[in-house]
CSV table of C-alpha atoms and ligand atoms in Angstrom, one decimal:
chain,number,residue,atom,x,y,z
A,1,UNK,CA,-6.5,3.8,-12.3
A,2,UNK,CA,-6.7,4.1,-15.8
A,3,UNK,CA,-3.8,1.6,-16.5
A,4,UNK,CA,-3.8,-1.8,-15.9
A,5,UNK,CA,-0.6,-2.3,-13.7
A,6,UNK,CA,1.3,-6.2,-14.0
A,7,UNK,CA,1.5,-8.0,-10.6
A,8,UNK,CA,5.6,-6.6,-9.8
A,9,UNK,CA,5.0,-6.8,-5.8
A,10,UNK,CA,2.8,-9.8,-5.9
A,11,UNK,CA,3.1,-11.1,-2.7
A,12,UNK,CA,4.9,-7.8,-1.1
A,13,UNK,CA,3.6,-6.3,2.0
A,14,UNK,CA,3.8,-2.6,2.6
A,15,UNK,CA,2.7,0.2,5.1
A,16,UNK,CA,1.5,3.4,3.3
A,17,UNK,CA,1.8,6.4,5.9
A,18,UNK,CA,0.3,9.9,4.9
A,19,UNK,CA,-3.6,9.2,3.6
A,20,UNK,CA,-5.7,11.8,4.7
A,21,UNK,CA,-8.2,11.2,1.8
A,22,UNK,CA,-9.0,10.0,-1.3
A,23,UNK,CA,-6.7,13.1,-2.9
A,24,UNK,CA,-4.0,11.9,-1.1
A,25,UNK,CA,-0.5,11.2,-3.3
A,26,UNK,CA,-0.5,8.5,-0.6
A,27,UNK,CA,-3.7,6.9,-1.7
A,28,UNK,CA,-2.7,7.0,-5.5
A,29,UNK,CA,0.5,5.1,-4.3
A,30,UNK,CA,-1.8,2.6,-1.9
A,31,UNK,CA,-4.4,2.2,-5.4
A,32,UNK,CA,-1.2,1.3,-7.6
A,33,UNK,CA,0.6,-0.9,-4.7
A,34,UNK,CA,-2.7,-2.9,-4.7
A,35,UNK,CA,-3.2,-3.0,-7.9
A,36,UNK,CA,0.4,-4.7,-8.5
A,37,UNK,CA,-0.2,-6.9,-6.3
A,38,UNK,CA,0.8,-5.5,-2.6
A,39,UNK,CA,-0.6,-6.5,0.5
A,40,UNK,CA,-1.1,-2.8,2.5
A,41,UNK,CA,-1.3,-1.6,6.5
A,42,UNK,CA,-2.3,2.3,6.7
A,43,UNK,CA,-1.1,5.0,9.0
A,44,UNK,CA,-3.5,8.0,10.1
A,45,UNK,CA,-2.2,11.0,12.0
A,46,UNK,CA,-5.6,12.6,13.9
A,47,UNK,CA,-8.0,10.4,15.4
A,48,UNK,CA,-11.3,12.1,13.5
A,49,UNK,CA,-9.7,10.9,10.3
A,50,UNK,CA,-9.6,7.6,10.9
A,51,UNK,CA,-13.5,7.4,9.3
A,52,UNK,CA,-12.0,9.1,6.3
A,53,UNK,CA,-9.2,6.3,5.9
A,54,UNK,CA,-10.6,3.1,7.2
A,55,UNK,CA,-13.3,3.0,3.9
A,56,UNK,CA,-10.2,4.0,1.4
A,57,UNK,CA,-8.3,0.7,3.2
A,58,UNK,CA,-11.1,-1.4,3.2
A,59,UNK,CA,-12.0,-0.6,-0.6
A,60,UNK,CA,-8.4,-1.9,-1.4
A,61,UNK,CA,-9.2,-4.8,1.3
A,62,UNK,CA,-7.0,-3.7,4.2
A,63,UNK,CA,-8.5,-3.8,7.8
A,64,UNK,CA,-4.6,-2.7,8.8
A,65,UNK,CA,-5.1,1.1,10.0
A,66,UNK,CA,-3.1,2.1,12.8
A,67,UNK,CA,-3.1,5.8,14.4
A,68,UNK,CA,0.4,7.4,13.7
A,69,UNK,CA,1.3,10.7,14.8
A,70,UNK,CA,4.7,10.7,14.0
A,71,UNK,CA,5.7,13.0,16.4
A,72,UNK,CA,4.4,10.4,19.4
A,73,UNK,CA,7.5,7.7,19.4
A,74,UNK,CA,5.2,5.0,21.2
A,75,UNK,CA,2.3,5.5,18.5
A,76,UNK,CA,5.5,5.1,16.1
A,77,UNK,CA,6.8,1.7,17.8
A,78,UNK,CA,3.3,0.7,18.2
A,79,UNK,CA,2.6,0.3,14.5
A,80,UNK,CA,6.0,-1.2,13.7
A,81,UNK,CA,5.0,-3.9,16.8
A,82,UNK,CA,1.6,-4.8,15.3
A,83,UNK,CA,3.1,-5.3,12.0
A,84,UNK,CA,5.5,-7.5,13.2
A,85,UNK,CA,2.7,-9.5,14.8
A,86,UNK,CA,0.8,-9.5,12.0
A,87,UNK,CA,2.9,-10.3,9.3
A,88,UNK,CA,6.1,-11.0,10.5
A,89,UNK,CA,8.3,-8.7,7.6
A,90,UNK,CA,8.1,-5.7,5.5
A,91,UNK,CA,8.7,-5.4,2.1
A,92,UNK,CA,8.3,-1.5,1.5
A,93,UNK,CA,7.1,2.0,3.5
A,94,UNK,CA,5.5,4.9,1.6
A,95,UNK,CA,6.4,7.8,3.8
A,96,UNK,CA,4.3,10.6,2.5
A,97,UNK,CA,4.2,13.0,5.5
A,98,UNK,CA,4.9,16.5,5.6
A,99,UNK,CA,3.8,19.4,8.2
A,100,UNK,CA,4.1,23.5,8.5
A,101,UNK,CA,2.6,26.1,9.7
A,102,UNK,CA,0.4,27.9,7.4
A,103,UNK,CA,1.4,31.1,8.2
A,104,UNK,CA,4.8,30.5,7.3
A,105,UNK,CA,4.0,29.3,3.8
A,106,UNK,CA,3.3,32.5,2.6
A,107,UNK,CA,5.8,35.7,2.3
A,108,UNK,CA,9.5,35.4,3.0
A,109,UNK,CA,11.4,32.9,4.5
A,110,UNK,CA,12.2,35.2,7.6
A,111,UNK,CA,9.0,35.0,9.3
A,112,UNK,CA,9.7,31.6,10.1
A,113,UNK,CA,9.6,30.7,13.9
A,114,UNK,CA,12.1,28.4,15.9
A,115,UNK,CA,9.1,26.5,17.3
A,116,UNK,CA,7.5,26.4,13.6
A,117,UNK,CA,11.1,25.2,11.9
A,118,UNK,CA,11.3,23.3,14.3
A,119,UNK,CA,7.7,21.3,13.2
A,120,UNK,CA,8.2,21.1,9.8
A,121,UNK,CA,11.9,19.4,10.4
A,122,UNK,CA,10.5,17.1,12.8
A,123,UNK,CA,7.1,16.3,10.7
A,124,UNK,CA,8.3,16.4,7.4
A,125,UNK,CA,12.0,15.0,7.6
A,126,UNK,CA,13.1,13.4,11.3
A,127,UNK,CA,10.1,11.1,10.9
A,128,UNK,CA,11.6,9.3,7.6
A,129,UNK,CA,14.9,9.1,9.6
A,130,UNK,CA,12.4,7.7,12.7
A,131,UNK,CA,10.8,5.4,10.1
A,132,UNK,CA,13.8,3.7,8.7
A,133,UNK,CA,15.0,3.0,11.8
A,134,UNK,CA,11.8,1.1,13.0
A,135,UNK,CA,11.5,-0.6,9.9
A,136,UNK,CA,14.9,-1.7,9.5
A,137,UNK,CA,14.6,-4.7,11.7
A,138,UNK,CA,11.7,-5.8,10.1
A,139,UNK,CA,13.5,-5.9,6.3
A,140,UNK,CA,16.0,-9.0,6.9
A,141,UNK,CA,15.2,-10.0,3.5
A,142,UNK,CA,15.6,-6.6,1.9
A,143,UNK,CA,12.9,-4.0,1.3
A,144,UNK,CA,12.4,-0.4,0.0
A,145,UNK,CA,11.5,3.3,2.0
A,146,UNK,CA,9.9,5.9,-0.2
A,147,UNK,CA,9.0,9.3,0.9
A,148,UNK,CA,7.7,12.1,-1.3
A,149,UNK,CA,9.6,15.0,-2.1
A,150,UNK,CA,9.5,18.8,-4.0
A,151,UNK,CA,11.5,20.8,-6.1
A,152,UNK,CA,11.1,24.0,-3.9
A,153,UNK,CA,14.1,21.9,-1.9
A,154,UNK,CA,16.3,22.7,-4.9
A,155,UNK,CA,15.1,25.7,-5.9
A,156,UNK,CA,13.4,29.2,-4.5
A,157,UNK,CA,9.5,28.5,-4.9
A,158,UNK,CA,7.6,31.5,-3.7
A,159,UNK,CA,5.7,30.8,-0.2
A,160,UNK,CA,7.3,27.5,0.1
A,161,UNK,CA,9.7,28.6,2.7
A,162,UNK,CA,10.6,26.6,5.7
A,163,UNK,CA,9.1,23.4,3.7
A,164,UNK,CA,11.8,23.7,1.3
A,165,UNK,CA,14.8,23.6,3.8
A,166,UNK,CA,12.6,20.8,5.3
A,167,UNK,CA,12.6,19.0,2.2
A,168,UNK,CA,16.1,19.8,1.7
A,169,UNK,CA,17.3,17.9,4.5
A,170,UNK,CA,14.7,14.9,3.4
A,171,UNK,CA,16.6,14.6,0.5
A,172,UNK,CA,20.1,14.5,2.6
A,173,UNK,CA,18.5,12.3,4.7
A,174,UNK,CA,17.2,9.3,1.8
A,175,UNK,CA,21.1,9.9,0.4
A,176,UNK,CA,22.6,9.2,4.5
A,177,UNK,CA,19.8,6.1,5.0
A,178,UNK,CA,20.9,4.7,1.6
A,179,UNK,CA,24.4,4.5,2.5
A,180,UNK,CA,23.7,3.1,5.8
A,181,UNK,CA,21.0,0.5,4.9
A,182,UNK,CA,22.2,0.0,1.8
A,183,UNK,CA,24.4,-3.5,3.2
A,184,UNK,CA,20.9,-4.9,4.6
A,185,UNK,CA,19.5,-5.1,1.2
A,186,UNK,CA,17.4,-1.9,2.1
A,187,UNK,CA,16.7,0.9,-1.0
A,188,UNK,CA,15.6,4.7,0.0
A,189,UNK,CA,14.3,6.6,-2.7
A,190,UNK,CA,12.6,10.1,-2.4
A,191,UNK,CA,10.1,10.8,-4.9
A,192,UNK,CA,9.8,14.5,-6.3
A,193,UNK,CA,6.7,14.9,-7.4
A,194,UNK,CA,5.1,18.3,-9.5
A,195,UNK,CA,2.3,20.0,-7.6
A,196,UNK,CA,-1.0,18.8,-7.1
A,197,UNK,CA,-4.2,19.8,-5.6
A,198,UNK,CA,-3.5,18.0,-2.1
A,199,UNK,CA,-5.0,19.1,1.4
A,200,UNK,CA,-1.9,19.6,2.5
A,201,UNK,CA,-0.5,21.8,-1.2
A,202,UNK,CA,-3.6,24.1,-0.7
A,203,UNK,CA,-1.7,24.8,2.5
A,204,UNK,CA,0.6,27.3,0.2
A,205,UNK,CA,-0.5,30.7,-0.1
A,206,UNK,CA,-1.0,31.1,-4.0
A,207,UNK,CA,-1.3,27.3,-4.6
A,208,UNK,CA,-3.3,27.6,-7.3
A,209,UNK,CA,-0.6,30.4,-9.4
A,210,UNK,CA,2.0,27.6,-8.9
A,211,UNK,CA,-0.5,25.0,-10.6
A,212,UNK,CA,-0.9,27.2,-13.7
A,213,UNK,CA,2.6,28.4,-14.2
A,214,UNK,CA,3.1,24.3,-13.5
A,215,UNK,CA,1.2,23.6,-16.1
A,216,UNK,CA,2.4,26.2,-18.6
A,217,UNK,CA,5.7,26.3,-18.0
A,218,UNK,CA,6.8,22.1,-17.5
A,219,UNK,CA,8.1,20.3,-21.1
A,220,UNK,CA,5.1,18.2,-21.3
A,221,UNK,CA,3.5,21.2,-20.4
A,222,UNK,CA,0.8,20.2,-18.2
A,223,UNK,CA,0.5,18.7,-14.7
A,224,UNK,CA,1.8,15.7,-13.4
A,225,UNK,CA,-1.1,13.0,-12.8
A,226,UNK,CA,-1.4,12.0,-9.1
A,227,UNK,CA,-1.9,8.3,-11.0
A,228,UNK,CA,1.5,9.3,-12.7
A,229,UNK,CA,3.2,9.4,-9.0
A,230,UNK,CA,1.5,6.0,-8.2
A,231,UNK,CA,3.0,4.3,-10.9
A,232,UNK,CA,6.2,5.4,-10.9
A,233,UNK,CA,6.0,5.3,-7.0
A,234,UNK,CA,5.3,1.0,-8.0
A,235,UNK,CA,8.5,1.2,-10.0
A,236,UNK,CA,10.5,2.7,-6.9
A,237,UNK,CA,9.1,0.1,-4.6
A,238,UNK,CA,9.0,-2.9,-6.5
A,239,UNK,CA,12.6,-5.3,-8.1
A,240,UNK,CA,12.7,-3.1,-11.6
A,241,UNK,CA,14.4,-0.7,-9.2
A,242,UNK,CA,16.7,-3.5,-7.8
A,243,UNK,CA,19.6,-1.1,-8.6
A,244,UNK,CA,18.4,2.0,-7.5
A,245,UNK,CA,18.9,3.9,-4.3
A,246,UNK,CA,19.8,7.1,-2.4
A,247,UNK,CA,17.9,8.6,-5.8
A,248,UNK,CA,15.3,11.7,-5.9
A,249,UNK,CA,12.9,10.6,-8.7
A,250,UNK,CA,11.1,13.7,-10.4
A,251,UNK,CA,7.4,12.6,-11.4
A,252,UNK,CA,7.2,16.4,-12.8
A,253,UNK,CA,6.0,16.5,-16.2
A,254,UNK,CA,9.6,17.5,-16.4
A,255,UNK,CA,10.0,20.7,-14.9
A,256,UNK,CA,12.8,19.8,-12.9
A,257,UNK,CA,14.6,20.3,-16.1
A,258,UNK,CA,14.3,24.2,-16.5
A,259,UNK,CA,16.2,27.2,-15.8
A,260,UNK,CA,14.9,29.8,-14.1
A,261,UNK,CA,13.4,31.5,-17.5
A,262,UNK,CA,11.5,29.4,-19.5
A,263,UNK,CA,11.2,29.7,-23.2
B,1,NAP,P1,-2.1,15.3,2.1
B,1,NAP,O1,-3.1,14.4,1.4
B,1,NAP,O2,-2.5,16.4,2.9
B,1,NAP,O3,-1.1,14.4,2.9
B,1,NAP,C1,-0.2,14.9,3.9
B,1,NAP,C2,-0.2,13.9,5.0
B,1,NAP,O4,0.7,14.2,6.0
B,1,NAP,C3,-1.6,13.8,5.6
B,1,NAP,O5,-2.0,12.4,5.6
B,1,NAP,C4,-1.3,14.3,7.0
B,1,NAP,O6,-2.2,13.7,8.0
B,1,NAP,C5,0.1,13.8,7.2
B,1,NAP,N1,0.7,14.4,8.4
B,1,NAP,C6,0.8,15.7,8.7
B,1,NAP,N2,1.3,15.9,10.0
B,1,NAP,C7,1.5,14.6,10.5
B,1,NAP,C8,1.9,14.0,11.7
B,1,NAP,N3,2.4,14.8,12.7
B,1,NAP,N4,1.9,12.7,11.8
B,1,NAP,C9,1.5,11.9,10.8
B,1,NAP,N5,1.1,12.4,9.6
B,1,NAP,C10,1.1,13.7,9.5
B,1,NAP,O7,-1.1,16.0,1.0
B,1,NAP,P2,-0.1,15.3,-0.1
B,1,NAP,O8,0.1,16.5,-1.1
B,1,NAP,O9,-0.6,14.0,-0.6
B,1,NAP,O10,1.2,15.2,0.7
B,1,NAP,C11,1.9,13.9,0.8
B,1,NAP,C12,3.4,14.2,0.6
B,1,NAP,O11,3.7,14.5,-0.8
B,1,NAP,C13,4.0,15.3,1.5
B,1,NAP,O12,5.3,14.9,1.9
B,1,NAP,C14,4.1,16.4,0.5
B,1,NAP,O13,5.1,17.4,0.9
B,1,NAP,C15,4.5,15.7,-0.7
B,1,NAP,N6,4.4,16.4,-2.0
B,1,NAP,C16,3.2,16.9,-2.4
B,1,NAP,C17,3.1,17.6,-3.6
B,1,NAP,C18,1.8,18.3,-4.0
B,1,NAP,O14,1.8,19.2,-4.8
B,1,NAP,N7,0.6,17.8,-3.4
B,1,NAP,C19,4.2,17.7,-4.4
B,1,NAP,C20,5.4,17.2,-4.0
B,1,NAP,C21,5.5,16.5,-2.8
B,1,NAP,P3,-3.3,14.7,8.6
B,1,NAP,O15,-4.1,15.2,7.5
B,1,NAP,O16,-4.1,13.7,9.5
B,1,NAP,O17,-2.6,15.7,9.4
């Protein structure tokens, strides 16, 4: 991190779901939440990636790392169970989790399969419904659910496809979790973040055309800073966004902004 961060969840504990490595928007969020002062448990979806994740967690002084497929509901309750054990509460959940088919991120939208719509809704939108509900019970005192969001749920993005309509409901569903939570003192936030060179981005055919027009095309014109998302993933997390909820929060370099042709 090239900025210094102040301490604003000093004393918060958090589960950060979604590090694969150390490209991960997941583990940009997890370097911020440390640095401001958060206490962290990790998620890992496939069993040979726990080697990759365990040093990341360690680095930021986290022995927390629980497997987490979160299509397996007793893997799910397990890691809600050991956090209870261990710590009692939960101040905030990164959800940054998102799965399709690579063969229907590319072309049109009408290749898509029932069996792979059906994956990317349950992978990249059920599972933050899944989530709130299992960390509800541990936010008595109030906390905060982030998940990560993109624009292609707005707009047409070519090859995005069945991600976007998966996205799409994401965002419905961080406006429906809001409402519901909202009485308990709970704040759901989706963050919409500009593209970056993930594992799971160069999963879209022609990833690297989108990073270019990205980056010629958005106001500040270049690309959004994965440390960019981590900060203002703190914001979204910690009490300066005491009144903010049921919000999608563009970390874009602005390009949210546009119509569809840019001068
Ligand atoms: P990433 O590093 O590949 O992270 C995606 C994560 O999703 C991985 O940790 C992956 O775990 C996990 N995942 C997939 N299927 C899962 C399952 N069944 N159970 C549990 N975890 C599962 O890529 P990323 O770009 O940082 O993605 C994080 C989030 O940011 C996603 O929601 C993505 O849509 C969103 N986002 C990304 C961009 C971008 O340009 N990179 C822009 C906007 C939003 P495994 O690797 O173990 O499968």
């Amino acid at each position: 991190m090239n900025t210094a961060l102040p301490p604003l969840l000093a004393g918060k504990k958090g589960l950060i779901m979604g590090v694969a490595n150390d490209f991960s928007l997941a583990w940009y969020i997890a370097q911020a939440a440390s640095q401001a002062g958060a206490e962290l448990a990790f998620t890992y979806a496939l069993p040979q990636l726990e080697r990759r994740v365990q040093p990341l967690a360690e680095s930021l002084g986290s022995s927390m790392i629980y497997p987490c497929d979160v299509q397996n509901d007793e893997q799910m309750a397990e890691v809600f169970s050991k956090l209870e054990q261990a710590w009692g509460k939960l101040d905030f959940v990164v959800h940054a989790i998102a799965f399709a088919n690579k063969d229907e991120l590319k072309g049109g939208i009408t290749a898509t399969t029932r069996g792979g719509f059906d994956l990317a809704m349950q992978v990249s939108c059920y599972s933050f419904i899944h989530t709130a509900k299992l960390a509800k019970p541990l936010m008595a005192e109030g906390g905060s659910l982030l998940t990560l969001t993109y624009e292609g749920s707005q707009k047409v993005v070519p090859n995005y496809n069945v991600m976007g309509v998966a996205k799409a409901g994401l965002e419905a569903a961080t406006r429906y979790l809001a409402a519901e939570l909202g009485e308990t003192g709970i704040r759901v936030n989706a963050l919409s973040a500009g593209p970056v060179n993930t594992l799971a981005a160069r999963g879209i055919s022609d990833f690297p055309a989108m990073l270019k027009h990205h980056a010629a095309t958005a106001p500040l014109k270049r690309l959004v800073e994965a440390e960019e998302v981590g900060k203002a993933a703190v914001y979204l997390l910690s009490g300066l966004a005491s009144g903010v909820t049921g919000e999608v929060h563009n970390v874009d370099t602005g390009a949210h902004a546009l119509g569809p042709t840019p001068f």
